[in-house]
Amino acid sequence: MQHFPIFLDTAAARVVVTGGGDAAVAKLRLLLKTQARIEVFAPATLHGAAVDLASDIEDWASAGRLALHRRALVPCDLIGARLVYGAAEDAVDDARTRALGHRAGVLVNIVDNLSDSDFITPAIVDRDPVVVAIGTEGAAPVLARKIKADLEARLPAATGILARVAKTFRHAADALPMGRKRRDFWAQYYDTTGPRAFEQGGAPALQAALQDTLAQHLNGMADGPGHVDLVGAGPGDPDLLTLRARRLLDRADVVIHDRLIAPEVLELARREALMIAVGKEGFGPSTPQDTINQLMIDHATTGAHVVRLKGGDASVFGRLDEETEALDAAGIDWAVTPGITAASGAAAAVGQSLTRRGRNSSVRLVSGHDTKGFAEQDWQALARPGMVAAIYMGKRAARFIQGRLLMHGAAAETPVTIVENATRADQRVRLTTLAELPQAVADMAGPAVLLLGVTARNRSAKGATTPAAEITAMLQEALQ
Ligand code: SAH
C-alpha cells in the first residue's frame, strides 16, 4: 500500500486551489462538500495570455462559498494551509505550485499527475457522515468508478441519516455494557429497526426506534449464553464462502480457525475479533483436539459468539463430531454452516463433474491417512474401472495408494487429476496416471486433492476462476 487512506478534519482547515478552469471546478465540487475554508488563485493571465474563469467559480465566490483571488499564488498565501491543489492545467504553473507547497510544508496534489502528488483524492461514496473512499493508487480509475457505482447502489440513501441520528444516541446506548451487547443493539438498529422506522416515519421516527430497541436490549440483558458456529470456510477463495459464513464472521467475538485458512478469508472477520489459530500446518505440530474443544467451551461460556472456522466443509475430514460432542457435553448451543469441500473446488477448477451418467453413479471421498497412519480402504471397489474418488491428504500416501490400487487390479493408465491449492491464486493442476502418481505429487507443497478416475478437460479461455483471473475479467469488463 503506497497510499495510506486517512480522513482529514477540514473543520478549521484552509485549502488552496490554483487554476480557474474545468480541473479546478471538478476539485472544488468535492471540496465544497467539506467544511474547509477554500481559497482559489486564478490569475487573469498566464504566460501573457488571458485565461477564462469558469462561471461556477465566480458563482461560488459571489455566494461566499470560497475566496477568489485573481492573481498568482505567492509564498505567503500558503502559510497555515493544510492542502494545496495545483489545478491550473499548465505544467509550468503546476510545478510552481508544487514547489511553493513543498517550501511551505503543505501537502500537494497536482491534478491528473500521480507522480508529482503527495496525496490523491479517492473516488467517494457520500452518505455523510458515512463516507467510503475508493483508491486504486492510480492503477485503475475505471475500476474505481465501477466499484463506486456498485456501492452507490448498495448503500441506501438513508444510511447517512441512520448514522447521524445514531450519533446523538451514543450516550444513551452506553447503558448497555461494552462489547457484544452493545454491538448487537447497534446491529439491530442498522439492520432492521432503523430502516423500518425510517421507511414508515422518516428521520423523526428514528429516535423512537432507538429508544424502543434499547429498552428491548436492556430488558433482555440477563439472557444470551454463548454460542458456537462451526463454519466451513471453503477451499480458499473468499468468494466461495456462503453468505451465512460471511455474516457469522462479521459478528464473531472469537474466531478459532484452522491454520490453513487463507488470509483473505480471515480478513473478513470483525477487526476486533480475537483470532486464534489451531490445528496443524502441513505435517507440522498440531493443537491437540482437547485443547481446541476447551478453547471453544471457555470462550462460549463467557457469553462470546464463537466461530469455529474450518477449511472446506466441516463435515468432511473435519473432526466435526469430536467438537460437537464436546460442546454438547458442556451444554453449549451450536450450529453447523456447510462449506464447499476441497473435492468440489477441485472439480470446478478442472471443469469436471464428480459423477457422470454412464461412467460413475457414486463418488468416494477418501482420506490418505487415518489416526493409525496410511488409511486402508475398500481397494477392490476403488480399483474398478470408471470409479471416481477424491483423495484428501493423499500426497504422502501416494505411493501406498498406488501400490494398493495396482495390486487390486486397477489399470496403470487410470487417469488422476491432481489439484493443488484449489481455487486459490496459486492453484496448480497436474494430469497424470496411476503409474506416475508418486512422482507427480513429489514437488507439491500446498494442500492437494487427487481426483482418481478424472481427466481434466481442455479448459476454454474462461478457465477456473482464481481470484487473479476474476480481477482481470472485471477489469476487461470495466474497460469495455
Ligand atoms: N474439511 C476439508 C478437508 C480437511 S482435510 C474440506 O472439506 O475440504 C485437509 C485436506 O483437504 C488436505 O490435505 C487436502 O487434501 C484437502 N484440501 C483442503 N483445501 C484444499 C485446497 N484448497 N486444494 C486442494 N486440496 C485441499
Short mmCIF file of C-alpha atoms and ligand atoms in Angstrom, two decimals:
data_model
loop_
_atom_site.label_atom_id
_atom_site.label_comp_id
_atom_site.label_asym_id
_atom_site.label_seq_id
_atom_site.Cartn_x
_atom_site.Cartn_y
_atom_site.Cartn_z
CA MET A 1 0.00 0.00 0.00
CA GLN A 2 1.83 3.08 -1.21
CA HIS A 3 -1.04 5.48 -0.46
CA PHE A 4 -2.47 5.31 3.04
CA PRO A 5 -6.10 6.40 3.35
CA ILE A 6 -6.96 8.79 6.17
CA PHE A 7 -9.92 11.09 6.86
CA LEU A 8 -8.78 14.67 7.28
CA ASP A 9 -10.58 17.04 9.64
CA THR A 10 -11.50 20.02 7.47
CA ALA A 11 -13.39 21.97 10.13
CA ALA A 12 -10.66 24.55 10.69
CA ALA A 13 -8.53 23.83 7.62
CA ARG A 14 -7.58 26.18 4.83
CA VAL A 15 -7.37 24.52 1.42
CA VAL A 16 -5.82 26.30 -1.54
CA VAL A 17 -6.63 25.62 -5.20
CA THR A 18 -4.80 27.17 -8.13
CA GLY A 19 -6.49 27.42 -11.53
CA GLY A 20 -9.85 28.58 -12.77
CA GLY A 21 -10.82 26.00 -15.41
CA ASP A 22 -12.55 22.64 -15.57
CA ALA A 23 -9.98 20.77 -13.47
CA ALA A 24 -10.35 23.33 -10.68
CA VAL A 25 -14.15 23.14 -10.88
CA ALA A 26 -14.07 19.34 -10.57
CA LYS A 27 -11.91 19.50 -7.44
CA LEU A 28 -13.94 22.37 -5.97
CA ARG A 29 -17.18 20.43 -6.33
CA LEU A 30 -15.74 17.87 -3.94
CA LEU A 31 -14.06 20.35 -1.64
CA LEU A 32 -17.27 22.35 -1.25
CA LYS A 33 -18.82 19.32 0.45
CA THR A 34 -16.31 19.77 3.28
CA GLN A 35 -16.11 22.42 5.98
CA ALA A 36 -12.74 23.70 4.77
CA ARG A 37 -12.06 27.37 4.12
CA ILE A 38 -11.32 27.34 0.40
CA GLU A 39 -9.18 29.85 -1.43
CA VAL A 40 -8.84 29.85 -5.20
CA PHE A 41 -5.98 31.55 -7.02
CA ALA A 42 -6.91 32.09 -10.67
CA PRO A 43 -4.83 34.82 -12.34
CA ALA A 44 -6.46 36.60 -15.25
CA THR A 45 -3.42 35.92 -17.44
CA LEU A 46 -0.96 33.07 -17.66
CA HIS A 47 2.35 33.38 -19.60
CA GLY A 48 0.99 36.64 -21.00
CA ALA A 49 -2.23 35.16 -22.40
CA ALA A 50 -5.68 35.77 -20.95
CA VAL A 51 -7.33 32.79 -19.21
CA ASP A 52 -11.04 32.29 -18.77
CA LEU A 53 -12.56 31.81 -15.36
CA ALA A 54 -15.25 29.16 -15.07
CA SER A 55 -18.61 30.70 -14.26
CA ASP A 56 -19.18 28.14 -11.49
CA ILE A 57 -16.20 29.52 -9.61
CA GLU A 58 -17.47 33.06 -9.99
CA ASP A 59 -20.87 31.98 -8.68
CA TRP A 60 -19.39 30.17 -5.68
CA ALA A 61 -17.25 33.22 -4.92
CA SER A 62 -20.20 35.61 -5.02
CA ALA A 63 -22.21 33.21 -2.83
CA GLY A 64 -19.38 33.42 -0.30
CA ARG A 65 -18.59 29.71 -0.52
CA LEU A 66 -14.95 30.33 -1.40
CA ALA A 67 -12.49 33.21 -1.57
CA LEU A 68 -11.38 34.03 -5.10
CA HIS A 69 -8.09 35.83 -5.86
CA ARG A 70 -7.47 36.90 -9.46
CA ARG A 71 -3.71 36.67 -9.12
CA ALA A 72 -0.95 34.08 -8.99
CA LEU A 73 -0.17 32.21 -5.79
CA VAL A 74 2.68 33.70 -3.74
CA PRO A 75 4.56 32.01 -0.88
CA CYS A 76 2.78 33.74 1.99
CA ASP A 77 -0.62 32.52 0.67
CA LEU A 78 0.30 29.06 1.87
CA ILE A 79 1.07 29.94 5.48
CA GLY A 80 -1.21 27.80 7.61
CA ALA A 81 -2.74 25.99 4.63
CA ARG A 82 -3.43 22.26 5.06
CA LEU A 83 -3.59 21.19 1.41
CA VAL A 84 -2.88 22.76 -1.95
CA TYR A 85 -4.27 21.57 -5.28
CA GLY A 86 -2.47 22.50 -8.50
CA ALA A 87 -5.32 22.59 -10.99
CA ALA A 88 -4.09 25.17 -13.48
CA GLU A 89 -3.76 22.50 -16.18
CA ASP A 90 -0.44 24.09 -17.06
CA ALA A 91 2.76 22.15 -16.40
CA VAL A 92 4.85 25.21 -15.54
CA ASP A 93 2.28 26.76 -13.25
CA ASP A 94 1.50 23.45 -11.52
CA ALA A 95 5.23 22.81 -10.99
CA ARG A 96 5.46 26.22 -9.37
CA THR A 97 2.51 25.43 -7.10
CA ARG A 98 4.22 22.20 -6.14
CA ALA A 99 7.49 23.96 -5.32
CA LEU A 100 5.72 26.63 -3.24
CA GLY A 101 3.67 23.99 -1.45
CA HIS A 102 6.71 21.97 -0.53
CA ARG A 103 8.59 25.02 0.66
CA ALA A 104 5.67 25.85 2.97
CA GLY A 105 5.40 22.21 4.16
CA VAL A 106 1.91 21.80 2.70
CA LEU A 107 0.73 18.55 1.10
CA VAL A 108 0.37 18.99 -2.66
CA ASN A 109 -1.91 17.40 -5.21
CA ILE A 110 -1.34 18.09 -8.88
CA VAL A 111 -4.48 17.20 -10.79
CA ASP A 112 -4.05 14.16 -13.04
CA ASN A 113 -0.40 13.86 -12.12
CA LEU A 114 0.13 11.00 -9.74
CA SER A 115 3.92 11.11 -9.61
CA ASP A 116 4.03 14.82 -8.69
CA SER A 117 1.36 14.50 -5.99
CA ASP A 118 1.88 13.88 -2.27
CA PHE A 119 -1.68 12.62 -1.94
CA ILE A 120 -4.50 11.65 -4.25
CA THR A 121 -8.21 12.24 -3.91
CA PRO A 122 -10.16 8.96 -3.87
CA ALA A 123 -13.45 8.22 -5.56
CA ILE A 124 -16.06 8.88 -2.89
CA VAL A 125 -19.43 7.42 -1.96
CA ASP A 126 -21.03 10.10 0.15
CA ARG A 127 -23.60 9.15 2.76
CA ASP A 128 -22.36 11.79 5.16
CA PRO A 129 -21.31 11.05 7.90
CA VAL A 130 -20.71 7.64 6.30
CA VAL A 131 -18.11 8.16 3.61
CA VAL A 132 -16.50 5.41 1.56
CA ALA A 133 -13.23 6.28 -0.17
CA ILE A 134 -12.03 4.11 -3.04
CA GLY A 135 -8.47 4.28 -4.31
CA THR A 136 -6.51 2.20 -6.79
CA GLU A 137 -3.22 4.12 -6.45
CA GLY A 138 -3.85 5.41 -9.94
CA ALA A 139 -3.79 1.89 -11.37
CA ALA A 140 -7.41 1.52 -12.43
CA PRO A 141 -9.61 4.62 -12.25
CA VAL A 142 -12.28 2.90 -14.35
CA LEU A 143 -12.43 0.06 -11.86
CA ALA A 144 -12.69 2.56 -9.01
CA ARG A 145 -15.68 4.17 -10.73
CA LYS A 146 -17.30 0.77 -11.22
CA ILE A 147 -16.83 -0.08 -7.54
CA LYS A 148 -18.23 3.33 -6.63
CA ALA A 149 -21.33 2.71 -8.76
CA ASP A 150 -21.80 -0.71 -7.13
CA LEU A 151 -21.57 0.79 -3.65
CA GLU A 152 -23.86 3.69 -4.52
CA ALA A 153 -26.47 1.12 -5.48
CA ARG A 154 -25.90 -0.99 -2.41
CA LEU A 155 -25.86 1.68 0.31
CA PRO A 156 -29.36 3.00 0.82
CA ALA A 157 -29.68 6.78 0.77
CA ALA A 158 -30.89 6.61 4.39
CA THR A 159 -27.53 5.22 5.58
CA GLY A 160 -26.22 8.67 6.40
CA ILE A 161 -29.35 9.71 8.28
CA LEU A 162 -29.34 6.48 10.30
CA ALA A 163 -25.75 7.15 11.30
CA ARG A 164 -26.35 10.82 12.08
CA VAL A 165 -29.25 10.11 14.41
CA ALA A 166 -27.32 7.22 15.97
CA LYS A 167 -24.55 9.64 16.88
CA THR A 168 -26.93 11.64 19.06
CA PHE A 169 -27.91 8.42 20.85
CA ARG A 170 -24.46 7.11 21.67
CA HIS A 171 -24.61 8.27 25.31
CA ALA A 172 -27.92 6.56 25.91
CA ALA A 173 -26.55 3.33 24.44
CA ASP A 174 -23.73 3.42 26.99
CA ALA A 175 -26.30 1.95 29.39
CA LEU A 176 -25.51 -1.35 27.71
CA PRO A 177 -22.22 -3.00 28.66
CA MET A 178 -19.44 -2.60 26.14
CA GLY A 179 -18.80 -5.46 23.73
CA ARG A 180 -21.31 -7.88 22.30
CA LYS A 181 -24.43 -6.49 24.00
CA ARG A 182 -23.81 -3.02 22.71
CA ARG A 183 -22.86 -4.27 19.24
CA ASP A 184 -26.00 -6.39 19.00
CA PHE A 185 -28.08 -3.34 19.84
CA TRP A 186 -26.48 -1.24 17.09
CA ALA A 187 -26.62 -4.12 14.61
CA GLN A 188 -30.36 -4.46 15.17
CA TYR A 189 -30.85 -0.73 14.71
CA TYR A 190 -28.90 -0.60 11.44
CA ASP A 191 -30.19 -3.92 10.07
CA THR A 192 -33.87 -3.81 10.92
CA THR A 193 -35.47 -1.37 13.36
CA GLY A 194 -33.76 1.75 11.95
CA PRO A 195 -34.51 1.23 8.23
CA ARG A 196 -38.06 0.10 9.05
CA ALA A 197 -38.78 3.19 11.17
CA PHE A 198 -37.25 5.44 8.52
CA GLU A 199 -39.44 3.93 5.83
CA GLN A 200 -42.55 4.46 7.91
CA GLY A 201 -41.93 7.81 9.53
CA GLY A 202 -38.77 9.32 8.07
CA ALA A 203 -35.96 10.79 10.18
CA PRO A 204 -38.24 11.91 13.06
CA ALA A 205 -39.18 8.25 13.71
CA LEU A 206 -35.59 7.20 14.32
CA GLN A 207 -35.27 8.47 17.91
CA ALA A 208 -38.28 6.44 18.99
CA ALA A 209 -36.93 3.38 17.17
CA LEU A 210 -33.64 3.75 19.01
CA GLN A 211 -35.41 4.07 22.36
CA ASP A 212 -37.57 1.00 21.75
CA THR A 213 -34.62 -1.07 20.57
CA LEU A 214 -32.59 -0.01 23.59
CA ALA A 215 -35.39 -0.86 26.03
CA GLN A 216 -35.68 -4.26 24.43
CA HIS A 217 -31.96 -4.90 24.79
CA LEU A 218 -31.80 -3.63 28.37
CA ASN A 219 -34.63 -5.99 29.33
CA GLY A 220 -33.02 -8.95 27.62
CA MET A 221 -29.64 -8.31 29.18
CA ALA A 222 -29.78 -11.24 31.54
CA ASP A 223 -30.10 -13.85 28.80
CA GLY A 224 -27.79 -14.78 25.92
CA PRO A 225 -25.33 -17.51 26.80
CA GLY A 226 -22.53 -18.04 24.29
CA HIS A 227 -22.92 -19.90 21.07
CA VAL A 228 -20.56 -21.72 18.74
CA ASP A 229 -20.96 -21.76 14.97
CA LEU A 230 -18.94 -24.45 13.23
CA VAL A 231 -18.42 -22.90 9.84
CA GLY A 232 -17.00 -24.33 6.62
CA ALA A 233 -14.68 -21.75 5.03
CA GLY A 234 -14.47 -23.43 1.63
CA PRO A 235 -11.25 -24.31 -0.16
CA GLY A 236 -9.63 -20.88 -0.13
CA ASP A 237 -11.17 -18.32 -2.49
CA PRO A 238 -13.15 -15.95 -0.20
CA ASP A 239 -15.79 -15.69 -2.92
CA LEU A 240 -16.68 -19.29 -2.19
CA LEU A 241 -17.80 -18.56 1.36
CA THR A 242 -21.52 -18.82 1.94
CA LEU A 243 -23.43 -15.64 2.73
CA ARG A 244 -24.10 -17.08 6.17
CA ALA A 245 -20.40 -17.72 6.78
CA ARG A 246 -19.69 -14.08 5.91
CA ARG A 247 -22.40 -12.84 8.22
CA LEU A 248 -21.20 -15.00 11.09
CA LEU A 249 -17.61 -13.87 10.59
CA ASP A 250 -18.83 -10.33 10.68
CA ARG A 251 -20.41 -10.87 14.10
CA ALA A 252 -17.97 -13.20 15.81
CA ASP A 253 -16.26 -12.20 19.04
CA VAL A 254 -13.80 -15.07 18.77
CA VAL A 255 -12.67 -16.91 15.63
CA ILE A 256 -10.91 -20.23 16.22
CA HIS A 257 -9.57 -21.13 12.82
CA ASP A 258 -7.53 -23.85 11.17
CA ARG A 259 -4.04 -22.67 10.34
CA LEU A 260 -4.59 -23.43 6.66
CA ILE A 261 -7.46 -20.97 6.22
CA ALA A 262 -6.49 -18.41 3.57
CA PRO A 263 -5.61 -14.95 4.97
CA GLU A 264 -8.12 -13.38 2.56
CA VAL A 265 -10.88 -15.28 4.36
CA LEU A 266 -9.64 -14.32 7.83
CA GLU A 267 -9.64 -10.67 6.75
CA LEU A 268 -13.42 -10.83 6.64
CA ALA A 269 -13.70 -11.30 10.39
CA ARG A 270 -14.59 -8.31 12.52
CA ARG A 271 -11.46 -6.34 13.21
CA GLU A 272 -11.94 -6.55 16.97
CA ALA A 273 -12.50 -10.31 16.95
CA LEU A 274 -9.99 -12.44 18.83
CA MET A 275 -8.33 -14.67 16.23
CA ILE A 276 -6.92 -18.00 17.41
CA ALA A 277 -5.05 -20.31 15.02
CA VAL A 278 -5.29 -24.02 15.81
CA GLY A 279 -4.85 -27.36 14.06
CA LYS A 280 -1.82 -28.12 12.04
CA GLU A 281 0.01 -26.76 9.07
CA GLY A 282 1.16 -29.38 6.60
CA PHE A 283 2.84 -32.02 8.69
CA GLY A 284 3.95 -29.60 11.38
CA PRO A 285 2.99 -29.62 15.05
CA SER A 286 -0.71 -29.62 15.80
CA THR A 287 -3.00 -28.39 18.56
CA PRO A 288 -4.48 -31.37 20.42
CA GLN A 289 -8.20 -31.78 19.79
CA ASP A 290 -8.94 -31.49 23.51
CA THR A 291 -7.29 -28.06 23.59
CA ILE A 292 -9.42 -26.89 20.66
CA ASN A 293 -12.58 -28.18 22.34
CA GLN A 294 -11.66 -26.45 25.57
CA LEU A 295 -10.95 -23.16 23.80
CA MET A 296 -14.42 -23.18 22.23
CA ILE A 297 -16.07 -24.04 25.52
CA ASP A 298 -14.14 -21.46 27.56
CA HIS A 299 -14.92 -18.61 25.20
CA ALA A 300 -18.57 -19.56 24.71
CA THR A 301 -19.03 -19.81 28.48
CA THR A 302 -18.11 -16.15 28.85
CA GLY A 303 -21.06 -15.33 26.58
CA ALA A 304 -18.96 -14.81 23.46
CA HIS A 305 -20.11 -15.67 19.99
CA VAL A 306 -17.51 -18.16 18.77
CA VAL A 307 -16.94 -19.08 15.14
CA ARG A 308 -15.00 -22.30 14.70
CA LEU A 309 -13.78 -21.85 11.14
CA LYS A 310 -12.72 -24.99 9.32
CA GLY A 311 -11.31 -25.49 5.83
CA GLY A 312 -13.70 -26.73 3.14
CA ASP A 313 -16.76 -28.32 4.67
CA ALA A 314 -16.68 -29.02 8.38
CA SER A 315 -18.33 -32.42 7.89
CA VAL A 316 -15.62 -33.78 5.57
CA PHE A 317 -12.47 -34.97 7.35
CA GLY A 318 -13.02 -32.11 9.75
CA ARG A 319 -13.37 -33.86 13.12
CA LEU A 320 -16.73 -32.20 13.42
CA ASP A 321 -18.26 -34.83 15.69
CA GLU A 322 -15.48 -34.62 18.24
CA GLU A 323 -16.16 -30.90 18.58
CA THR A 324 -19.96 -31.06 18.64
CA GLU A 325 -19.88 -33.87 21.20
CA ALA A 326 -17.63 -31.81 23.46
CA LEU A 327 -19.97 -28.81 23.10
CA ASP A 328 -22.99 -30.96 23.90
CA ALA A 329 -21.26 -32.30 26.97
CA ALA A 330 -20.59 -28.73 28.11
CA GLY A 331 -24.21 -27.73 27.40
CA ILE A 332 -23.25 -25.16 24.78
CA ASP A 333 -25.53 -24.30 21.92
CA TRP A 334 -24.02 -24.85 18.45
CA ALA A 335 -24.90 -24.94 14.76
CA VAL A 336 -23.09 -26.04 11.60
CA THR A 337 -22.75 -23.91 8.47
CA PRO A 338 -21.73 -26.02 5.46
CA GLY A 339 -18.91 -25.03 3.16
CA ILE A 340 -17.58 -26.05 -0.22
CA THR A 341 -15.38 -29.07 0.21
CA ALA A 342 -11.98 -29.31 -1.50
CA ALA A 343 -13.25 -32.01 -3.90
CA SER A 344 -15.94 -29.66 -5.23
CA GLY A 345 -13.43 -26.83 -5.52
CA ALA A 346 -11.00 -29.09 -7.39
CA ALA A 347 -13.68 -30.47 -9.71
CA ALA A 348 -14.81 -26.94 -10.54
CA ALA A 349 -11.21 -25.92 -11.17
CA VAL A 350 -10.88 -28.54 -13.90
CA GLY A 351 -14.43 -28.14 -15.18
CA GLN A 352 -15.30 -31.76 -14.47
CA SER A 353 -18.16 -33.48 -12.82
CA LEU A 354 -17.58 -35.87 -9.94
CA THR A 355 -20.39 -38.14 -11.11
CA ARG A 356 -21.36 -38.74 -14.71
CA ARG A 357 -24.19 -40.63 -16.31
CA GLY A 358 -22.89 -43.88 -17.75
CA ARG A 359 -19.48 -43.56 -16.05
CA ASN A 360 -19.95 -43.50 -12.31
CA SER A 361 -23.05 -43.19 -10.21
CA SER A 362 -21.14 -42.83 -6.98
CA VAL A 363 -18.12 -40.88 -5.84
CA ARG A 364 -15.98 -41.64 -2.83
CA LEU A 365 -14.32 -39.17 -0.53
CA VAL A 366 -11.20 -40.93 0.66
CA SER A 367 -8.56 -39.93 3.18
CA GLY A 368 -4.95 -40.91 2.66
CA HIS A 369 -4.47 -41.03 6.42
CA ASP A 370 -6.30 -42.08 9.50
CA THR A 371 -5.26 -41.98 13.12
CA LYS A 372 -3.10 -45.10 12.66
CA GLY A 373 -1.22 -43.93 9.54
CA PHE A 374 -1.96 -44.65 5.89
CA ALA A 375 -5.64 -45.47 5.69
CA GLU A 376 -6.92 -48.80 4.40
CA GLN A 377 -9.88 -48.63 2.03
CA ASP A 378 -12.13 -50.90 0.04
CA TRP A 379 -9.37 -51.15 -2.57
CA GLN A 380 -11.27 -53.71 -4.64
CA ALA A 381 -14.07 -51.21 -5.22
CA LEU A 382 -11.71 -48.29 -5.79
CA ALA A 383 -9.74 -50.28 -8.40
CA ARG A 384 -12.82 -50.90 -10.54
CA PRO A 385 -12.87 -49.17 -13.97
CA GLY A 386 -14.91 -45.98 -14.03
CA MET A 387 -14.58 -45.45 -10.27
CA VAL A 388 -14.15 -41.84 -9.18
CA ALA A 389 -12.66 -40.91 -5.83
CA ALA A 390 -11.48 -37.63 -4.37
CA ILE A 391 -8.47 -38.46 -2.23
CA TYR A 392 -7.78 -35.98 0.56
CA MET A 393 -4.50 -35.86 2.46
CA GLY A 394 -3.11 -38.16 -0.21
CA LYS A 395 0.29 -36.68 -1.03
CA ARG A 396 2.35 -38.60 1.49
CA ALA A 397 0.27 -41.71 0.97
CA ALA A 398 0.56 -41.54 -2.84
CA ARG A 399 2.92 -44.49 -3.22
CA PHE A 400 0.91 -46.58 -0.77
CA ILE A 401 -2.35 -45.77 -2.60
CA GLN A 402 -0.77 -46.53 -5.96
CA GLY A 403 0.56 -49.90 -4.73
CA ARG A 404 -2.76 -50.97 -3.21
CA LEU A 405 -4.77 -49.98 -6.28
CA LEU A 406 -2.43 -51.73 -8.75
CA MET A 407 -2.42 -54.79 -6.51
CA HIS A 408 -6.21 -54.90 -6.71
CA GLY A 409 -6.22 -54.75 -10.48
CA ALA A 410 -6.51 -51.03 -11.30
CA ALA A 411 -5.07 -50.11 -14.71
CA ALA A 412 -1.73 -48.31 -14.55
CA GLU A 413 -3.10 -45.77 -17.03
CA THR A 414 -6.10 -44.84 -14.82
CA PRO A 415 -6.23 -41.03 -15.03
CA VAL A 416 -5.57 -38.95 -11.91
CA THR A 417 -6.04 -35.19 -11.83
CA ILE A 418 -4.18 -33.50 -9.03
CA VAL A 419 -5.36 -30.08 -7.94
CA GLU A 420 -3.09 -28.25 -5.54
CA ASN A 421 -4.31 -25.11 -3.73
CA ALA A 422 -7.67 -25.47 -5.46
CA THR A 423 -9.48 -22.13 -6.01
CA ARG A 424 -6.55 -20.11 -4.65
CA ALA A 425 -4.39 -17.73 -6.65
CA ASP A 426 -1.57 -20.31 -6.64
CA GLN A 427 -3.73 -23.18 -7.85
CA ARG A 428 -1.92 -25.84 -9.91
CA VAL A 429 -3.48 -28.65 -11.88
CA ARG A 430 -1.48 -31.68 -12.92
CA LEU A 431 -2.78 -34.50 -15.11
CA THR A 432 -1.17 -37.84 -14.51
CA THR A 433 -1.87 -41.55 -14.35
CA LEU A 434 -1.80 -44.02 -11.52
CA ALA A 435 1.60 -45.22 -12.82
CA GLU A 436 3.13 -41.77 -12.36
CA LEU A 437 1.25 -40.67 -9.24
CA PRO A 438 4.05 -40.65 -6.61
CA GLN A 439 6.40 -38.64 -8.87
CA ALA A 440 3.59 -36.26 -9.81
CA VAL A 441 2.94 -35.19 -6.21
CA ALA A 442 6.58 -35.15 -5.13
CA ASP A 443 7.12 -31.40 -5.59
CA MET A 444 3.73 -30.23 -4.30
CA ALA A 445 3.92 -28.27 -1.07
CA GLY A 446 0.32 -27.00 -0.78
CA PRO A 447 -2.83 -28.95 0.09
CA ALA A 448 -3.89 -31.14 -2.83
CA VAL A 449 -6.82 -33.30 -3.81
CA LEU A 450 -6.20 -36.31 -6.04
CA LEU A 451 -9.16 -36.92 -8.32
CA LEU A 452 -8.86 -40.60 -9.19
CA GLY A 453 -10.61 -41.56 -12.44
CA VAL A 454 -10.99 -37.93 -13.57
CA THR A 455 -9.27 -36.43 -16.61
CA ALA A 456 -9.25 -32.66 -16.73
CA ARG A 457 -10.91 -31.46 -19.88
CA ASN A 458 -9.20 -28.92 -22.07
CA ARG A 459 -10.34 -25.73 -20.47
CA SER A 460 -11.76 -22.97 -22.59
CA ALA A 461 -10.44 -19.45 -22.13
CA LYS A 462 -12.86 -18.90 -19.26
CA GLY A 463 -10.92 -21.35 -17.15
CA ALA A 464 -11.03 -21.73 -13.44
CA THR A 465 -11.89 -18.62 -11.54
CA THR A 466 -8.85 -17.86 -9.49
CA PRO A 467 -9.09 -14.51 -7.72
CA ALA A 468 -6.47 -13.09 -10.10
CA ALA A 469 -8.40 -14.27 -13.14
CA GLU A 470 -11.53 -12.71 -11.76
CA ILE A 471 -9.89 -9.35 -11.29
CA THR A 472 -8.59 -9.44 -14.87
CA ALA A 473 -12.07 -10.29 -16.13
CA MET A 474 -13.58 -7.46 -14.07
CA LEU A 475 -11.02 -5.04 -15.45
CA GLN A 476 -11.68 -6.12 -19.01
CA GLU A 477 -15.37 -5.73 -18.48
CA ALA A 478 -14.92 -2.31 -16.93
CA LEU A 479 -12.73 -1.15 -19.79
CA GLN A 480 -15.14 -2.23 -22.50
N1 SAH B 1 -12.75 -30.22 5.58
C1 SAH B 1 -11.85 -30.07 4.45
C2 SAH B 1 -10.82 -31.17 4.38
C3 SAH B 1 -9.85 -31.15 5.53
S1 SAH B 1 -8.60 -32.38 5.37
C4 SAH B 1 -12.68 -30.00 3.16
O1 SAH B 1 -13.88 -30.24 3.20
O2 SAH B 1 -12.13 -29.67 2.13
C5 SAH B 1 -7.30 -31.48 4.60
C6 SAH B 1 -7.14 -31.90 3.17
O3 SAH B 1 -8.11 -31.27 2.36
C7 SAH B 1 -5.83 -31.51 2.53
O4 SAH B 1 -4.81 -32.44 2.86
C8 SAH B 1 -6.16 -31.58 1.07
O5 SAH B 1 -6.20 -32.90 0.60
C9 SAH B 1 -7.59 -31.06 1.09
N2 SAH B 1 -7.66 -29.61 0.79
C10 SAH B 1 -8.08 -28.63 1.60
N3 SAH B 1 -8.06 -27.44 0.96
C11 SAH B 1 -7.62 -27.69 -0.29
C12 SAH B 1 -7.39 -26.89 -1.45
N4 SAH B 1 -7.61 -25.57 -1.45
N5 SAH B 1 -6.94 -27.50 -2.56
C13 SAH B 1 -6.73 -28.82 -2.60
N6 SAH B 1 -6.92 -29.62 -1.54
C14 SAH B 1 -7.37 -29.08 -0.41
#
